[in-house]
Structure formats: C-alpha cells, structure tokens
mmCIF file of C-alpha atoms in Angstrom:
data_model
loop_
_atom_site.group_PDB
_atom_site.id
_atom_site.type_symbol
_atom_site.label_atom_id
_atom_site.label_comp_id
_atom_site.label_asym_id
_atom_site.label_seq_id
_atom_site.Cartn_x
_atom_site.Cartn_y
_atom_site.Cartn_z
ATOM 1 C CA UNK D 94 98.831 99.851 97.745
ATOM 2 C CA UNK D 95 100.414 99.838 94.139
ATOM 3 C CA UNK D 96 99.916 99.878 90.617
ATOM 4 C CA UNK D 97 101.201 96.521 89.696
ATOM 5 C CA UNK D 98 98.380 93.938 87.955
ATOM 6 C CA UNK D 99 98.945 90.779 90.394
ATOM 7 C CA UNK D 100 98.145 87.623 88.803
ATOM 8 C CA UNK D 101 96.249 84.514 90.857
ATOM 9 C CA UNK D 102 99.227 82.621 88.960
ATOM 10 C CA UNK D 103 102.404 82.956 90.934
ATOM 11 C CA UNK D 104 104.165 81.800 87.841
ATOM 12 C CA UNK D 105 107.314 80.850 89.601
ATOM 13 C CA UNK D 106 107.282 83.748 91.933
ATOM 14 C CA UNK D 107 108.027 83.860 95.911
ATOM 15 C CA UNK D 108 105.168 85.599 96.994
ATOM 16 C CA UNK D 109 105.087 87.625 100.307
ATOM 17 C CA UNK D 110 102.058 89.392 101.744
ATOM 18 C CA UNK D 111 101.959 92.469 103.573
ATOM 19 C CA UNK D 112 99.371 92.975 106.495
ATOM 20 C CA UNK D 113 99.086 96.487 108.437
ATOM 21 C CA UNK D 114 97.812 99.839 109.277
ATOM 22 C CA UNK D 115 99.100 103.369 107.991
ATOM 23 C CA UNK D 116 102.855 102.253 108.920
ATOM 24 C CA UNK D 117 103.140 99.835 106.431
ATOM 25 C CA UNK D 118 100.723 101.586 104.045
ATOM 26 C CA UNK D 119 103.201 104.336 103.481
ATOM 27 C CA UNK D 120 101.080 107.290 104.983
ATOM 28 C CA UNK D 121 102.987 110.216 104.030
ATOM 29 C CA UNK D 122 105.289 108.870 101.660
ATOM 30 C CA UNK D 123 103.848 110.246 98.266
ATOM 31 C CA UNK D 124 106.136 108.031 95.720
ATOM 32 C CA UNK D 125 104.821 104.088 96.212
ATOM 33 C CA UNK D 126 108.430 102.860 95.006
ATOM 34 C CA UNK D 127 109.711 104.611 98.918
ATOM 35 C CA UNK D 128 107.556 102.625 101.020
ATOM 36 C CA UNK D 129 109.430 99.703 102.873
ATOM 37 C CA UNK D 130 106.973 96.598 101.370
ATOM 38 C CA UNK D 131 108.181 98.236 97.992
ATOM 39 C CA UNK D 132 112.053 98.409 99.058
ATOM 40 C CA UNK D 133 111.483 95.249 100.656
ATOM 41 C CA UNK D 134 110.114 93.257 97.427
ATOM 42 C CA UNK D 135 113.298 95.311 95.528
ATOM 43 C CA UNK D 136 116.260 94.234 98.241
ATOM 44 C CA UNK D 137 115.259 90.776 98.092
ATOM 45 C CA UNK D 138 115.298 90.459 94.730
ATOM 46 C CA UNK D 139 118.830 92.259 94.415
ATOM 47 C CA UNK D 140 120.257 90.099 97.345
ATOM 48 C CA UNK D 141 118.192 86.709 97.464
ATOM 49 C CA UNK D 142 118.627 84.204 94.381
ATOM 50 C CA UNK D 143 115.084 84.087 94.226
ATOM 51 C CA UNK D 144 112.369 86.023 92.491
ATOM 52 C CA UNK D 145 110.028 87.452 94.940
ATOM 53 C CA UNK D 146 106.987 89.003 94.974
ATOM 54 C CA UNK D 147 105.321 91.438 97.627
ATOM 55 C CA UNK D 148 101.975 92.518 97.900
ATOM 56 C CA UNK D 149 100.934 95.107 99.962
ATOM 57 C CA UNK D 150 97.236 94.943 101.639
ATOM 58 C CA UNK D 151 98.087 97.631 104.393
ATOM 59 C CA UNK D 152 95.256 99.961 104.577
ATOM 60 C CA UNK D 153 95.862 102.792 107.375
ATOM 61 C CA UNK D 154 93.274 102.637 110.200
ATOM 62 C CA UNK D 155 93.143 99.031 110.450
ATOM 63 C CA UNK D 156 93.712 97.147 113.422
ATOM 64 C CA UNK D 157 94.708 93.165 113.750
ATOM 65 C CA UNK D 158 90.685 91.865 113.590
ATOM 66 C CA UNK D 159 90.042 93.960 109.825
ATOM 67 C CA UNK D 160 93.888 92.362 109.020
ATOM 68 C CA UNK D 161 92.508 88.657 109.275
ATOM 69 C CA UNK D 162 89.357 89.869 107.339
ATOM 70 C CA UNK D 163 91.943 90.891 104.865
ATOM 71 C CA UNK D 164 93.660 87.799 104.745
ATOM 72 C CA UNK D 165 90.500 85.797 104.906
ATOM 73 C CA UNK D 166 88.840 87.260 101.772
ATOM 74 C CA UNK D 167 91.529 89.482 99.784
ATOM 75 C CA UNK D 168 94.764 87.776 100.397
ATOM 76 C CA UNK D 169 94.154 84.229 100.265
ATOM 77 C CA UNK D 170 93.423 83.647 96.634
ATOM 78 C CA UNK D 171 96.588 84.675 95.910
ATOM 79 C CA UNK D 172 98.504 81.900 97.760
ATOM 80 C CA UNK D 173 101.161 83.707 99.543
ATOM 81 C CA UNK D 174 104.366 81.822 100.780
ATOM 82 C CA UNK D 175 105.220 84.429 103.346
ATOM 83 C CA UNK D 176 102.444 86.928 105.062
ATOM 84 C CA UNK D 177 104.217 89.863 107.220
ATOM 85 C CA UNK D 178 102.689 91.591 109.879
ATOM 86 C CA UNK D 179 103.255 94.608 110.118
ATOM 87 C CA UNK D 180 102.171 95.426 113.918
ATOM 88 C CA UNK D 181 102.001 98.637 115.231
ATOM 89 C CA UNK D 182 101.605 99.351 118.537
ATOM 90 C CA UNK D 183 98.169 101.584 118.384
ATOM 91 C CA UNK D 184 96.745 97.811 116.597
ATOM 92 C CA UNK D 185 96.088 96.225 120.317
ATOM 93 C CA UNK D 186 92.979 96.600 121.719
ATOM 94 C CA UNK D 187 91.427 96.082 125.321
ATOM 95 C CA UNK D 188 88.849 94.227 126.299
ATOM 96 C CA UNK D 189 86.459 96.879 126.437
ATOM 97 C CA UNK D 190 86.856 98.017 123.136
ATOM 98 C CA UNK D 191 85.732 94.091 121.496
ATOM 99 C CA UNK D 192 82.779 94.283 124.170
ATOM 100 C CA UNK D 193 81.759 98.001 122.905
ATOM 101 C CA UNK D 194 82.406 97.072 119.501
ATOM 102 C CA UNK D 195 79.827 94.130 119.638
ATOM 103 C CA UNK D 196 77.167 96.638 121.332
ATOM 104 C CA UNK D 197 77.462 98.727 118.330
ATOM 105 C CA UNK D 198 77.168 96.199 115.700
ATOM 106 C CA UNK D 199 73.853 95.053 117.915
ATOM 107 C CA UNK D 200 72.308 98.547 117.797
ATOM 108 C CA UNK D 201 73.055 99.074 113.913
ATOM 109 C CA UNK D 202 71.078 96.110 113.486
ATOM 110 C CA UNK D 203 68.439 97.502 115.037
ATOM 111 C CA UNK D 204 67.420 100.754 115.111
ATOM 112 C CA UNK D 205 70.351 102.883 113.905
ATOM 113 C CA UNK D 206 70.704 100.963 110.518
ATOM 114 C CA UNK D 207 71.142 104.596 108.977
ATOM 115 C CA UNK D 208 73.872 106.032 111.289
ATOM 116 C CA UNK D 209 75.575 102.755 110.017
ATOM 117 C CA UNK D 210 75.086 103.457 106.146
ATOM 118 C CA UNK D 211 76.578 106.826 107.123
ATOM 119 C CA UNK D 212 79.839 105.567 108.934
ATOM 120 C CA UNK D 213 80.218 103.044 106.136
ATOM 121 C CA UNK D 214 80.499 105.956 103.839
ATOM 122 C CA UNK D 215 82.583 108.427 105.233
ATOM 123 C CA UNK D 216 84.929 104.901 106.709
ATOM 124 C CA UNK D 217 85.482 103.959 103.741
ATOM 125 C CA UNK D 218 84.137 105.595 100.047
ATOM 126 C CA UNK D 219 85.572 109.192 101.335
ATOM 127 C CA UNK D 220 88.832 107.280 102.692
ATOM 128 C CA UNK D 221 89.410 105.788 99.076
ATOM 129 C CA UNK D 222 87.887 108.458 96.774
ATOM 130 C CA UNK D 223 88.599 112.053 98.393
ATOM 131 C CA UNK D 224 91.918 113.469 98.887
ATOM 132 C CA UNK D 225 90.352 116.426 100.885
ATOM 133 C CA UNK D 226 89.065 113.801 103.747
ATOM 134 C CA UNK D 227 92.284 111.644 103.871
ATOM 135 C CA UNK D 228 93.437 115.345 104.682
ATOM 136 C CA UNK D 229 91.026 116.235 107.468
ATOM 137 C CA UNK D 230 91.692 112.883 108.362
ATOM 138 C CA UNK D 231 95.135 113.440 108.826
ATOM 139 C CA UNK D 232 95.013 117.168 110.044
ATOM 140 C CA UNK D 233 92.920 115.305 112.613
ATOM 141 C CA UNK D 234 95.291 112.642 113.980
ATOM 142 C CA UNK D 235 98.539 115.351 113.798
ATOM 143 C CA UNK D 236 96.177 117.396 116.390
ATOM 144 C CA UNK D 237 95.871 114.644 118.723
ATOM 145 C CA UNK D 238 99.403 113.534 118.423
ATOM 146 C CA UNK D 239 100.195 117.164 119.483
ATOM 147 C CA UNK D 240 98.862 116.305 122.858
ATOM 148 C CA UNK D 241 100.597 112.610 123.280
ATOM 149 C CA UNK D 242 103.305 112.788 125.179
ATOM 150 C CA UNK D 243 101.609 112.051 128.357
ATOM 151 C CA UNK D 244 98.237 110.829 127.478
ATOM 152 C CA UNK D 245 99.552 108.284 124.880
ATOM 153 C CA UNK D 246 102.320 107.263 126.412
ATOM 154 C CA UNK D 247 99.522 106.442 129.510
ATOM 155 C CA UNK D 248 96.868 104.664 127.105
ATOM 156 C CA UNK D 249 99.646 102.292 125.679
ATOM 157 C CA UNK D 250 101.562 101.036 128.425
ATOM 158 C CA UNK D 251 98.215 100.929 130.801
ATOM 159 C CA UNK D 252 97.095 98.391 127.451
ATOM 160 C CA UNK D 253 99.671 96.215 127.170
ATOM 161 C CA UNK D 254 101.031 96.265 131.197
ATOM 162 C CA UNK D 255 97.881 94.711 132.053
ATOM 163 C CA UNK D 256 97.794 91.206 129.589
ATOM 164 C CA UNK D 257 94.721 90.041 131.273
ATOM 165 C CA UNK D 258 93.033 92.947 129.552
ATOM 166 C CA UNK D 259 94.336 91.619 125.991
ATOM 167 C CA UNK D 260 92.133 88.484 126.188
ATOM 168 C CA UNK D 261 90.185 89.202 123.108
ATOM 169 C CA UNK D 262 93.401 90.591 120.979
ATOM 170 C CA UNK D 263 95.548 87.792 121.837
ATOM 171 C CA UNK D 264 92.841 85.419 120.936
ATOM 172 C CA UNK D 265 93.107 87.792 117.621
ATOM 173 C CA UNK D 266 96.319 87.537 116.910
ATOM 174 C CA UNK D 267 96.515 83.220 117.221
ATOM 175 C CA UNK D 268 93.596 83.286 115.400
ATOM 176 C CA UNK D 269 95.578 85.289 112.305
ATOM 177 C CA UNK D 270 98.439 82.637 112.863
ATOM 178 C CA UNK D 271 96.044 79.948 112.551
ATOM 179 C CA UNK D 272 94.376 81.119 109.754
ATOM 180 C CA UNK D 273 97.720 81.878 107.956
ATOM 181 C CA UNK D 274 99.528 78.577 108.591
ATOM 182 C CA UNK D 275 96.154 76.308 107.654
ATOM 183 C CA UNK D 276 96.889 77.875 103.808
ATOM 184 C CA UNK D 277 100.736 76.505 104.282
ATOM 185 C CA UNK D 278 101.938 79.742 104.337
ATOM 186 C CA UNK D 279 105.025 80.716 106.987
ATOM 187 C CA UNK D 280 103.396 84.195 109.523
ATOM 188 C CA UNK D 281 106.213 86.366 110.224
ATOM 189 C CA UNK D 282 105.485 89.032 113.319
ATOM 190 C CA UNK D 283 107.434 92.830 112.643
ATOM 191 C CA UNK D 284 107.090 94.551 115.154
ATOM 192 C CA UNK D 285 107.152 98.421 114.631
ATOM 193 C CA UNK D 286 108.090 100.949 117.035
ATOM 194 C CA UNK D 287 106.362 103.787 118.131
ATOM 195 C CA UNK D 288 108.790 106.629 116.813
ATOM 196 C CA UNK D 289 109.233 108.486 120.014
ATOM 197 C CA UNK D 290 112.309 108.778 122.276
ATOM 198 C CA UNK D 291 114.626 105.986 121.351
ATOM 199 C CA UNK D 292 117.020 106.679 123.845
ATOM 200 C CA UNK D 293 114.241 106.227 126.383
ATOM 201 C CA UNK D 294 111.969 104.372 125.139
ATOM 202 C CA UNK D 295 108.799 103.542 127.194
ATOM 203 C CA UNK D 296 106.882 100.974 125.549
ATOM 204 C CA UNK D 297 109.131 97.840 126.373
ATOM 205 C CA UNK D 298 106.043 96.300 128.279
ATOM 206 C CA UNK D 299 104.180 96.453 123.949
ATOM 207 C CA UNK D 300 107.420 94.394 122.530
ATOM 208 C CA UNK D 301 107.588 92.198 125.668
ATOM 209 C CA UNK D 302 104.105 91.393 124.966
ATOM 210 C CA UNK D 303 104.385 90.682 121.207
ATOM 211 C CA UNK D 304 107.671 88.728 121.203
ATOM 212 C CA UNK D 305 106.201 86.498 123.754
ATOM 213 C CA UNK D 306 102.681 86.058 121.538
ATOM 214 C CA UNK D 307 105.150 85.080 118.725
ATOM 215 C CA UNK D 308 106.713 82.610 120.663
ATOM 216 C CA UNK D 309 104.020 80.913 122.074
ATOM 217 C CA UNK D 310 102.735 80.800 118.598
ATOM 218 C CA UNK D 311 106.200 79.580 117.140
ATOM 219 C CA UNK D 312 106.076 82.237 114.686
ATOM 220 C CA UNK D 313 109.334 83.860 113.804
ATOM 221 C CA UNK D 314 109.485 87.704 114.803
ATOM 222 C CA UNK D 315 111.538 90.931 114.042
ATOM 223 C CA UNK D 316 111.441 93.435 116.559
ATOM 224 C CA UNK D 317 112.218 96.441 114.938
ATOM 225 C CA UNK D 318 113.195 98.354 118.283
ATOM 226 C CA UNK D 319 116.658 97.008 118.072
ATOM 227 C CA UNK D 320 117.090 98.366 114.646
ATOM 228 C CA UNK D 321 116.282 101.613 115.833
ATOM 229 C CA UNK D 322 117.504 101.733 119.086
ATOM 230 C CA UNK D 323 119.552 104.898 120.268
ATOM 231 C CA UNK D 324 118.898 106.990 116.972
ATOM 232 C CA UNK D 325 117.420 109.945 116.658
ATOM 233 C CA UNK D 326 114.118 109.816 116.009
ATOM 234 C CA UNK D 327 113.690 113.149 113.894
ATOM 235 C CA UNK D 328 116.063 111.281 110.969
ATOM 236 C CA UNK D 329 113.244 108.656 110.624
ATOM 237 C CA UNK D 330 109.634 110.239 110.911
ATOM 238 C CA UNK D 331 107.543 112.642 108.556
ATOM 239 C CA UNK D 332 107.770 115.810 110.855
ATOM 240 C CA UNK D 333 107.172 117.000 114.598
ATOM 241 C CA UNK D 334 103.353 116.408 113.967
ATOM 242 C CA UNK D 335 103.406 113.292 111.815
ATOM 243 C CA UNK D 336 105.477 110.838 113.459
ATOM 244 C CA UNK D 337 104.474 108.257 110.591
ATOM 245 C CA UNK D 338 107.826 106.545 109.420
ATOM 246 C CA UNK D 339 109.248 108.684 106.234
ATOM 247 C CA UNK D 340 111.405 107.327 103.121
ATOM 248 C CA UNK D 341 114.712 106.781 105.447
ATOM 249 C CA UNK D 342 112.836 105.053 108.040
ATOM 250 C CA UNK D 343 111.398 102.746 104.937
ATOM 251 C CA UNK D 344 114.465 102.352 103.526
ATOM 252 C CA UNK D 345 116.186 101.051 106.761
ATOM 253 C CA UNK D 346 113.158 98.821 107.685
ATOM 254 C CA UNK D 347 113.111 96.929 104.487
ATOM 255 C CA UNK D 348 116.787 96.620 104.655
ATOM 256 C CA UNK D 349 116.449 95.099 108.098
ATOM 257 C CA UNK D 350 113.579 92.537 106.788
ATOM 258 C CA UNK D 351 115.386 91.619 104.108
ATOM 259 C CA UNK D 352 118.467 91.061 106.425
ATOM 260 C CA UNK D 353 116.185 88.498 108.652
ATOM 261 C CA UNK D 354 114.519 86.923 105.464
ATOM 262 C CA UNK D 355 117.575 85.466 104.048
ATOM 263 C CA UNK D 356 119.910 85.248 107.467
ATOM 264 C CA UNK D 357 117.097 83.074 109.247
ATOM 265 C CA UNK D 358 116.320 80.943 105.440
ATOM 266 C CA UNK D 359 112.692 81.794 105.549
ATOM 267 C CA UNK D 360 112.851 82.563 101.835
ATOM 268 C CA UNK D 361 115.551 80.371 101.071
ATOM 269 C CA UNK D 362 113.549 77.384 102.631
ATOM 270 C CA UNK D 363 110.524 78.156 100.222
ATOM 271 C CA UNK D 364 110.928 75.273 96.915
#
C-alpha cells in the first residue's frame, strides 16, 4: 500500500519489508501517511542514523501461505534487509483447513474450472477495483464480529491450544523463515493482538505459540501484547464493530517497532 515509485536500486537505502493481512494494511485508516509501516519507515528515520526504507506488501485477507507467495514473487526483487511479519492472530490455520484447501484446488481443476474464474474475480479484481465491494466486504466482517465474543474467542484458542493441529501452519511459518534468511535478509516476527479485553485477555495460548515458533526458528520477535497490556481497548480500535487497529493504535505500534529495531541493533547491525 502507497504511492511511492520503489526502485530495484536500494541506492544506499535500509530497506524493510512489510508482510500481513488487513492489520498491517491499514484497513480503516483512510490517510496512508497514519498506518504504522508508514510511521514506522518515518520514526526510524527521525531516530536511527540510517536512511531506511519500508515497503508495505500487506494486503487484508491474507493469511501466512499467500505472505510467502508474496515474498517469493513480489518482494524478493527488491532485496530487503529486514522483512516484518506482521502476524495476526486470525492468520493460523488448522489442519483441516490446508487438507480442504487442497480438495478445492483438485475440483477447480476439474470440473468446476468456472466457479474458479468466478472466485478469482470477485477475490481479487472487485477487492482492488470497487470501493462498493471492499464495503460489502467490510459491512460483512463488522456483522460477524458482532457475534464474536463467544464464538471467536472459542475458534481461536480451540486453534492454537491444540499445536498438534498447527502441523501444516507451523511448517508455513519455517518455511517463510527459510525462504527469507536464504536471500540474507534478517525475519522479524510482530506479533499483533487481537484488540479485545486487555485486562483479560484470553488468547495467551496464540502468543505462547508464536514466541515459541520464533524461537525455535531463532528469529527475533515483538510481542505486541505487552505494549498494550492493561489499556483500554476502545482508545486503539476503529469502533465497537471494527476492531481493526485505528491511527493511535498505528502510531503506538510503530513507535514500539522502532523502539526494538534500534534497542536490539537489528538496523544498526545492517552495513
């Protein structure tokens, strides 16, 4: 997401890669200069005696498999130095859904080659070209969050409690290490919080999960939970419906980032 002309040439630059769904996207946020990967690219430059670069690649609706596609074929031309992923908690995916997945790709080879042509479509042309979709779109996922509270709360924890269930994701998310650290570039893991409840919160079992991936991987995490931790969630999301991050809750995670990026020396570290 943004305007900027980005150059194969790094011409001196620091550059740092953004991978993630609607969180890091900026869903909701209408200016592009609000959105944390934009704050974060300005705060480094303002407090790091480098000059850094950030490219955003988020795309809302994507999970961590379409991310390494991403990377694979957009994002690796341009020879980042640092590639961020943004993880949500709503990007892990069971078993099940990899198994199901396949099934479908098998049958649109097949017979239902035009049901395909017609998800392709409204998946993706409608997503980039209409405004009224991305609306019904989001009118869409602001009814279901409506109903969350129990059913969400549920589906996550029942995802990540069970690990043996996250065969195929975890194999995922080395495999998006790997891929990242065989161009020399340095992965860095943010985790993002589901903005619900902070002075509860009931998705420890998700960040338990993800900071021990990272570890195992030796990849260098954030978890954002800490940053957020006994606040009030209203300051930081869209509205009751939307509970996508909003300009504040941007601002704050790009300060945090930044924070990490130069306490830690990952950007400092990069000749």
């Amino acid at each position: 997401r943004g305007d900027k002309n980005i150059s194969l040439e790094k011409n001196g630059k620091i550059r740092i890669a953004i991978l993630g769904d609607s969180m890091s996207f900026g869903h909701g946020i209408n200016n592009n200069s609000n959105i944390w990967p934009s704050k974060l690219e300005h705060y480094l430059n303002k407090y790091s005696e480098k000059n850094i670069e950030v490219i955003n690649s988020a795309w809302p609706g994507t999970h961590t498999g379409t991310q390494t596609e991403i990377y694979k074929y957009l994002l690796r031309k341009y020879q980042p130095d640092i590639v961020i992923v943004g993880y949500f908690l709503n990007d892990a995916r069971p078993n099940k859904a990899y198994e199901d997945e396949i099934k479908y790709y098998d049958k649109f080879k097949s017979k239902n080659y035009l049901n395909g042509i017609y998800d392709v479509f409204f998946g993706k042309f409608l997503l980039e070209n209409s405004y009224l979709y991305n609306f019904i779109v989001m009118q869409k996922d602001r009814f279901k969050q409506k109903n969350f509270h129990t059913s969400y709360i549920k589906t996550i924890n029942s995802t990540y409690t069970n690990r043996s269930n996250l065969k195929y994701h975890t194999e995922e998310l080395n495999q998006l290490f790997v891929e990242i650290r065989e161009d020399q570039s340095t992965p860095l893991l943010v985790i993002i919080p589901y903005f619900y409840n902070f002075e509860d919160y009931p998705f420890d079992s998700a960040h338990s999960y993800l900071r021990d991936i990272a570890e195992e991987n030796n990849v260098d995490y954030i978890d954002l939970i800490e940053t957020f931790k006994n606040k009030d969630t209203a300051d930081y999301i869209i509205g009751k419906q939307d509970t996508h991050i909003n300009e504040k809750g941007s601002d704050l995670i790009a300060r945090e980032i930044t924070k990490e990026l130069i306490s830690k020396n990952i950007v400092k570290s990069i000749n």
